[in-house]
Amino acid sequence: MGAGIVGCSLADELTARGWTDVTVLDQGPLPAPGGSTSHAPGLVFQTGPSRTLTAFATYTVEKFTALEVDGLPCFDAVGGLELATTPERWADLHRRAGFAASWGVRAELVGPARCKELWPLIDESLVYGGLHTPDDGLARAVLACRAQMERARARGARFLDRHTVTGIERDGGRVTAVVTDRGTFPADHVVSAAGFWGPVIGRMAGVDVPLLPLAHQYAKTKPLPELALGDARGTGDMRGIGDVRGTGDPRGHAPGARTPRPEASRPVLRHQDRDLYFREHSDRIGIGSYAHRPLPVDPFAVPAYDDAEVMPSSYPFTEEDFAPSWDECRRLLPALDDSEVEEGFNGVFSFTPDGMPVLGESRALRGFWLAEAVWVTHSAGVAKAVAEWMVDGRPSLDLHECELTRFEDAQRSPAYVAERGARQFVEVYDVIHPLQPPDEPRPLRVSPFHIRQQELGAVFLEGGGWERPHWYEANASLTEGLELPPRDAWAARHWSPIVAAEARATRERVALYDMTPLRRLEVTGPGSLAFLQRMTSNNLAKKPGSVTYTLLLDEAGGIRSDLTVARLAPDRFQVGANSPADLDWLLRHAPDDVHLRDITSGTCCVGVWGPLARALVQPLTRDDFSHEAFGYFKAKETYIGHVPVIALRLSYVGELGWELYTTADLGLRLWDTLWEAGRAHGVIAAGRSAFNSLRLEKGYRAWGHDMTTEHNPYEAGLAFAVRMDKGDFVGRSALEAHREPSEPARKLTALLLDDPAAVVLGKEPAYVDGAPAGYVTSASYGYTLGRCVAYAWLPPLETGTGVHVEYFGEKVPATVAEEPLFDPEMTRIRR
């Protein structure tokens, strides 16, 4: 449903894969039915911190470049130019250049003179420099719809306009038909590609669609003499954006013109320091602004096409909101001093709480798919991924950032979606640190230990709605005598030297870590062992009291997640998982004799780790916690003081210790019991920053960062978690082709930065022999090692090989290291 750029792209991708019985419905007239596509200015900037979104955009550029209608291309590769008018933005453009190198996008940093050469109208005295991306440009969205519509129709698809969807029929948990005001259409699969109408369609299907429609200002100037290029360029026709009712020429040039007139020759311009972008419309300039207040739109109150003044996605221009932006436009482009805004509108499009699309099939209504909150920039790439998912059962690209299952229940409330969606609009062009937490609504989810953490001066960041302590100001005195290299301003943000003290205390004494946000699933029932054996890669057929590290794979052998499975009884398991998507995946495959339940919110966990962990815990329990009686990767149900716990002998920091789980109502008592007993041993509370440093020293992978569905266990260094002799399991057949000793084409590789003062944070490009060869997944300073540790996807390299990691434009030398970097004999954990 929806014949905008996503719906047309998806119809093209599905029919190209042999699904020819495809019907596309839209309430408006074709080819411009009045949604966001119909007014889209068409900017395509490929590069960003998300590798997935960059891949979407890259495919969109490739595909649209190859399409044309009536001799007009669907993509104009005029390039992109992002300006820096502040030192902070100039530094950020260096970081963005690193993203481009990591993800394979052509980009170069240029000085003010080159910026002026590329865009002669700018005042270069304001500019520090720019990032020029020559393959970016302008997508002609309506034209691309036409081109893909024609191809899909030729393969059997049909496109029906003036059909308003009024209902979704279902039977037995599956979608069966789409009901419209002009008839009912039986369907085995229904894709909602309705844009900002997504929540409306979702409600009909009983499926939550967490997006917020917002209006965004777009204005066009009067003709500028500086842009007029005579007959070669003409005056142009602005109806490619403004007029979609059929009176203009959707090809974007004046009716009757003998030759196509290019709308733009200069790069698309971003002035992100003032939340502005610019593009040419022949002899006029189009200006988009994110500088105004958020203007939310109720999708249930959007007028029908025939009732809208212009079109449903176009709202009246609010001049008072644009006035400050116009001043900034004239400051950057002095030629505008003699011009004025001739026309403008507030165009509606979609934002989610995290700024990513919402993709995938609903488990609550099988066959009902979402392809929502997708901008023109990513449209063809999203369509390809969803088509692969529908036809082949899996997308070739990792989509965990986009899956509809990624949101927690607490992140799906209308209030949360509205607040975070509006925040995404405000921050579109902001320089966002990878650790920067959103401001509101906080606190949302807190562990039972929260009050004690506040008393210790915890500095909280946020993830999954949880307040997570990253360090504790109570440990500030422990930094005395520590010699740490200075950090640059970026690396020092959301960091403290206290992190080093907490890491050292964990290595030398004992620390308490709040592990409550780790997802916990309970799996019970007579078929639970057989089910988990089929769904995971390792052998779980062990005695109760055993714990196993294992992987969730897809049919192609890609890593969907990594799990820690504790067998507590013959038919009862506790599973440590990563995201709501893990529960969704398991529920999709669970037989009737297996019951799965997410117990995270009703439970809590304290990690007690360090060489004195046993000295702290043993006096609090009557059970024997010696290594002989309670070995590594074992589980025991016991008591700590008055508190019943499930104790797992695990350590993700490379030290002796346990994860102690109890119910949420007893969590505070558990913390206080451990804290009081630990005083004699110098116990501290330690945060996530120390945890991340310690786990990287030990080489422990983080799913979603270090490996995803695009990687198999052998590439990721996780062959030990695969037991090919245990019987069949999901992904086993695919792994047969990847089994060692064959050399994989890439490996997750441990690097140590050569300079003890150097720090990288992740997603930086890695160079081998001077050429980009991969990218960093996770990185943190290793305080025990005195070097920064970085993991990167690279071609197979010998230990000791020199590489470089680019950090804000500087090539930082690093060396391939042998894993694990810390305690390779595992003596500290197994004692």
PDB file of C-alpha atoms in Angstrom, residues 293-396:
ATOM      1  CA  ARG A 293      10.187  24.370  16.039  1.00  0.00           C
ATOM      2  CA  PRO A 294       8.905  20.815  15.534  1.00  0.00           C
ATOM      3  CA  LEU A 295       5.549  20.884  13.731  1.00  0.00           C
ATOM      4  CA  PRO A 296       3.874  17.515  14.423  1.00  0.00           C
ATOM      5  CA  VAL A 297       1.032  16.366  12.211  1.00  0.00           C
ATOM      6  CA  ASP A 298      -1.702  13.969  13.279  1.00  0.00           C
ATOM      7  CA  PRO A 299      -1.750  11.254  10.576  1.00  0.00           C
ATOM      8  CA  PHE A 300      -5.382  10.507  11.375  1.00  0.00           C
ATOM      9  CA  ALA A 301      -6.350  14.114  10.582  1.00  0.00           C
ATOM     10  CA  VAL A 302      -4.509  14.528   7.273  1.00  0.00           C
ATOM     11  CA  PRO A 303      -7.015  15.578   4.605  1.00  0.00           C
ATOM     12  CA  ALA A 304      -7.862  13.380   1.659  1.00  0.00           C
ATOM     13  CA  TYR A 305      -6.241  14.275  -1.652  1.00  0.00           C
ATOM     14  CA  ASP A 306      -9.279  16.086  -3.009  1.00  0.00           C
ATOM     15  CA  ASP A 307      -9.808  17.957   0.244  1.00  0.00           C
ATOM     16  CA  ALA A 308      -6.242  19.238   0.501  1.00  0.00           C
ATOM     17  CA  GLU A 309      -5.433  22.764  -0.588  1.00  0.00           C
ATOM     18  CA  VAL A 310      -2.386  21.600  -2.543  1.00  0.00           C
ATOM     19  CA  MET A 311      -1.835  17.968  -1.610  1.00  0.00           C
ATOM     20  CA  PRO A 312      -2.120  16.004   1.652  1.00  0.00           C
ATOM     21  CA  SER A 313       1.590  16.241   2.444  1.00  0.00           C
ATOM     22  CA  SER A 314       1.826  19.990   1.827  1.00  0.00           C
ATOM     23  CA  TYR A 315       0.831  22.412   4.571  1.00  0.00           C
ATOM     24  CA  PRO A 316       0.826  26.211   4.429  1.00  0.00           C
ATOM     25  CA  PHE A 317       4.194  27.875   4.755  1.00  0.00           C
ATOM     26  CA  THR A 318       4.719  29.495   8.172  1.00  0.00           C
ATOM     27  CA  GLU A 319       6.752  32.557   7.328  1.00  0.00           C
ATOM     28  CA  GLU A 320       7.428  33.463  10.949  1.00  0.00           C
ATOM     29  CA  ASP A 321       9.228  30.128  11.442  1.00  0.00           C
ATOM     30  CA  PHE A 322      11.380  30.719   8.374  1.00  0.00           C
ATOM     31  CA  ALA A 323      12.395  34.306   9.111  1.00  0.00           C
ATOM     32  CA  PRO A 324      15.538  33.500  11.191  1.00  0.00           C
ATOM     33  CA  SER A 325      16.624  30.952   8.586  1.00  0.00           C
ATOM     34  CA  TRP A 326      16.229  33.499   5.790  1.00  0.00           C
ATOM     35  CA  ASP A 327      18.630  35.812   7.621  1.00  0.00           C
ATOM     36  CA  GLU A 328      21.166  32.972   7.810  1.00  0.00           C
ATOM     37  CA  CYS A 329      20.636  32.166   4.122  1.00  0.00           C
ATOM     38  CA  ARG A 330      21.464  35.718   3.103  1.00  0.00           C
ATOM     39  CA  ARG A 331      24.498  35.707   5.367  1.00  0.00           C
ATOM     40  CA  LEU A 332      25.942  32.599   3.706  1.00  0.00           C
ATOM     41  CA  LEU A 333      24.754  33.521   0.199  1.00  0.00           C
ATOM     42  CA  PRO A 334      24.995  37.323  -0.146  1.00  0.00           C
ATOM     43  CA  ALA A 335      23.363  37.149  -3.584  1.00  0.00           C
ATOM     44  CA  LEU A 336      20.097  36.540  -1.769  1.00  0.00           C
ATOM     45  CA  ASP A 337      20.157  40.070  -0.340  1.00  0.00           C
ATOM     46  CA  ASP A 338      18.422  41.279  -3.493  1.00  0.00           C
ATOM     47  CA  SER A 339      16.008  38.367  -3.610  1.00  0.00           C
ATOM     48  CA  GLU A 340      13.133  37.085  -1.517  1.00  0.00           C
ATOM     49  CA  VAL A 341      11.184  33.925  -0.879  1.00  0.00           C
ATOM     50  CA  GLU A 342       8.705  33.575  -3.711  1.00  0.00           C
ATOM     51  CA  GLU A 343       6.937  30.432  -2.530  1.00  0.00           C
ATOM     52  CA  GLY A 344       7.170  27.830   0.161  1.00  0.00           C
ATOM     53  CA  PHE A 345       5.363  25.043   1.940  1.00  0.00           C
ATOM     54  CA  ASN A 346       5.663  22.867   5.001  1.00  0.00           C
ATOM     55  CA  GLY A 347       6.068  19.312   3.754  1.00  0.00           C
ATOM     56  CA  VAL A 348       5.187  16.326   5.923  1.00  0.00           C
ATOM     57  CA  PHE A 349       7.443  13.324   6.402  1.00  0.00           C
ATOM     58  CA  SER A 350       8.169  10.733   9.095  1.00  0.00           C
ATOM     59  CA  PHE A 351      10.473  10.438  12.079  1.00  0.00           C
ATOM     60  CA  THR A 352      10.924   7.506  14.442  1.00  0.00           C
ATOM     61  CA  PRO A 353      12.262   7.671  18.026  1.00  0.00           C
ATOM     62  CA  ASP A 354      15.767   6.751  16.831  1.00  0.00           C
ATOM     63  CA  GLY A 355      15.654   8.250  13.346  1.00  0.00           C
ATOM     64  CA  MET A 356      15.792   4.891  11.556  1.00  0.00           C
ATOM     65  CA  PRO A 357      13.249   3.227   9.250  1.00  0.00           C
ATOM     66  CA  VAL A 358      10.723   0.663  10.491  1.00  0.00           C
ATOM     67  CA  LEU A 359      10.999  -2.530   8.452  1.00  0.00           C
ATOM     68  CA  GLY A 360       9.894  -6.127   8.671  1.00  0.00           C
ATOM     69  CA  GLU A 361       7.021  -8.543   9.084  1.00  0.00           C
ATOM     70  CA  SER A 362       4.745  -8.401  12.092  1.00  0.00           C
ATOM     71  CA  ARG A 363       4.652 -11.543  14.212  1.00  0.00           C
ATOM     72  CA  ALA A 364       1.202 -10.587  15.501  1.00  0.00           C
ATOM     73  CA  LEU A 365      -0.162 -10.552  11.933  1.00  0.00           C
ATOM     74  CA  ARG A 366       1.843 -12.802   9.649  1.00  0.00           C
ATOM     75  CA  GLY A 367       2.147 -11.536   6.112  1.00  0.00           C
ATOM     76  CA  PHE A 368       1.770  -7.905   7.156  1.00  0.00           C
ATOM     77  CA  TRP A 369       4.987  -6.007   6.439  1.00  0.00           C
ATOM     78  CA  LEU A 370       6.162  -2.502   7.221  1.00  0.00           C
ATOM     79  CA  ALA A 371       8.422  -0.344   5.064  1.00  0.00           C
ATOM     80  CA  GLU A 372       7.889   2.956   6.840  1.00  0.00           C
ATOM     81  CA  ALA A 373       9.778   6.114   7.813  1.00  0.00           C
ATOM     82  CA  VAL A 374      11.904   5.807   4.674  1.00  0.00           C
ATOM     83  CA  TRP A 375      13.257   8.903   2.948  1.00  0.00           C
ATOM     84  CA  VAL A 376      13.920   9.163  -0.790  1.00  0.00           C
ATOM     85  CA  THR A 377      17.630   8.912   0.017  1.00  0.00           C
ATOM     86  CA  HIS A 378      17.258   5.303   1.157  1.00  0.00           C
ATOM     87  CA  SER A 379      14.191   4.253  -0.812  1.00  0.00           C
ATOM     88  CA  ALA A 380      15.582   1.855  -3.415  1.00  0.00           C
ATOM     89  CA  GLY A 381      17.976   0.303  -0.900  1.00  0.00           C
ATOM     90  CA  VAL A 382      15.161  -0.326   1.557  1.00  0.00           C
ATOM     91  CA  ALA A 383      12.994  -1.781  -1.214  1.00  0.00           C
ATOM     92  CA  LYS A 384      15.740  -4.180  -2.237  1.00  0.00           C
ATOM     93  CA  ALA A 385      16.261  -5.341   1.358  1.00  0.00           C
ATOM     94  CA  VAL A 386      12.546  -5.852   1.990  1.00  0.00           C
ATOM     95  CA  ALA A 387      12.121  -7.685  -1.333  1.00  0.00           C
ATOM     96  CA  GLU A 388      14.995 -10.019  -0.455  1.00  0.00           C
ATOM     97  CA  TRP A 389      13.438 -10.561   2.956  1.00  0.00           C
ATOM     98  CA  MET A 390      10.054 -11.439   1.465  1.00  0.00           C
ATOM     99  CA  VAL A 391      11.288 -13.591  -1.420  1.00  0.00           C
ATOM    100  CA  ASP A 392      14.431 -15.217  -0.004  1.00  0.00           C
ATOM    101  CA  GLY A 393      13.569 -15.193   3.688  1.00  0.00           C
ATOM    102  CA  ARG A 394      16.407 -12.881   4.672  1.00  0.00           C
ATOM    103  CA  PRO A 395      17.932  -9.584   3.500  1.00  0.00           C
ATOM    104  CA  SER A 396      21.557  -9.638   2.388  1.00  0.00           C
TER     105      SER A 396
END
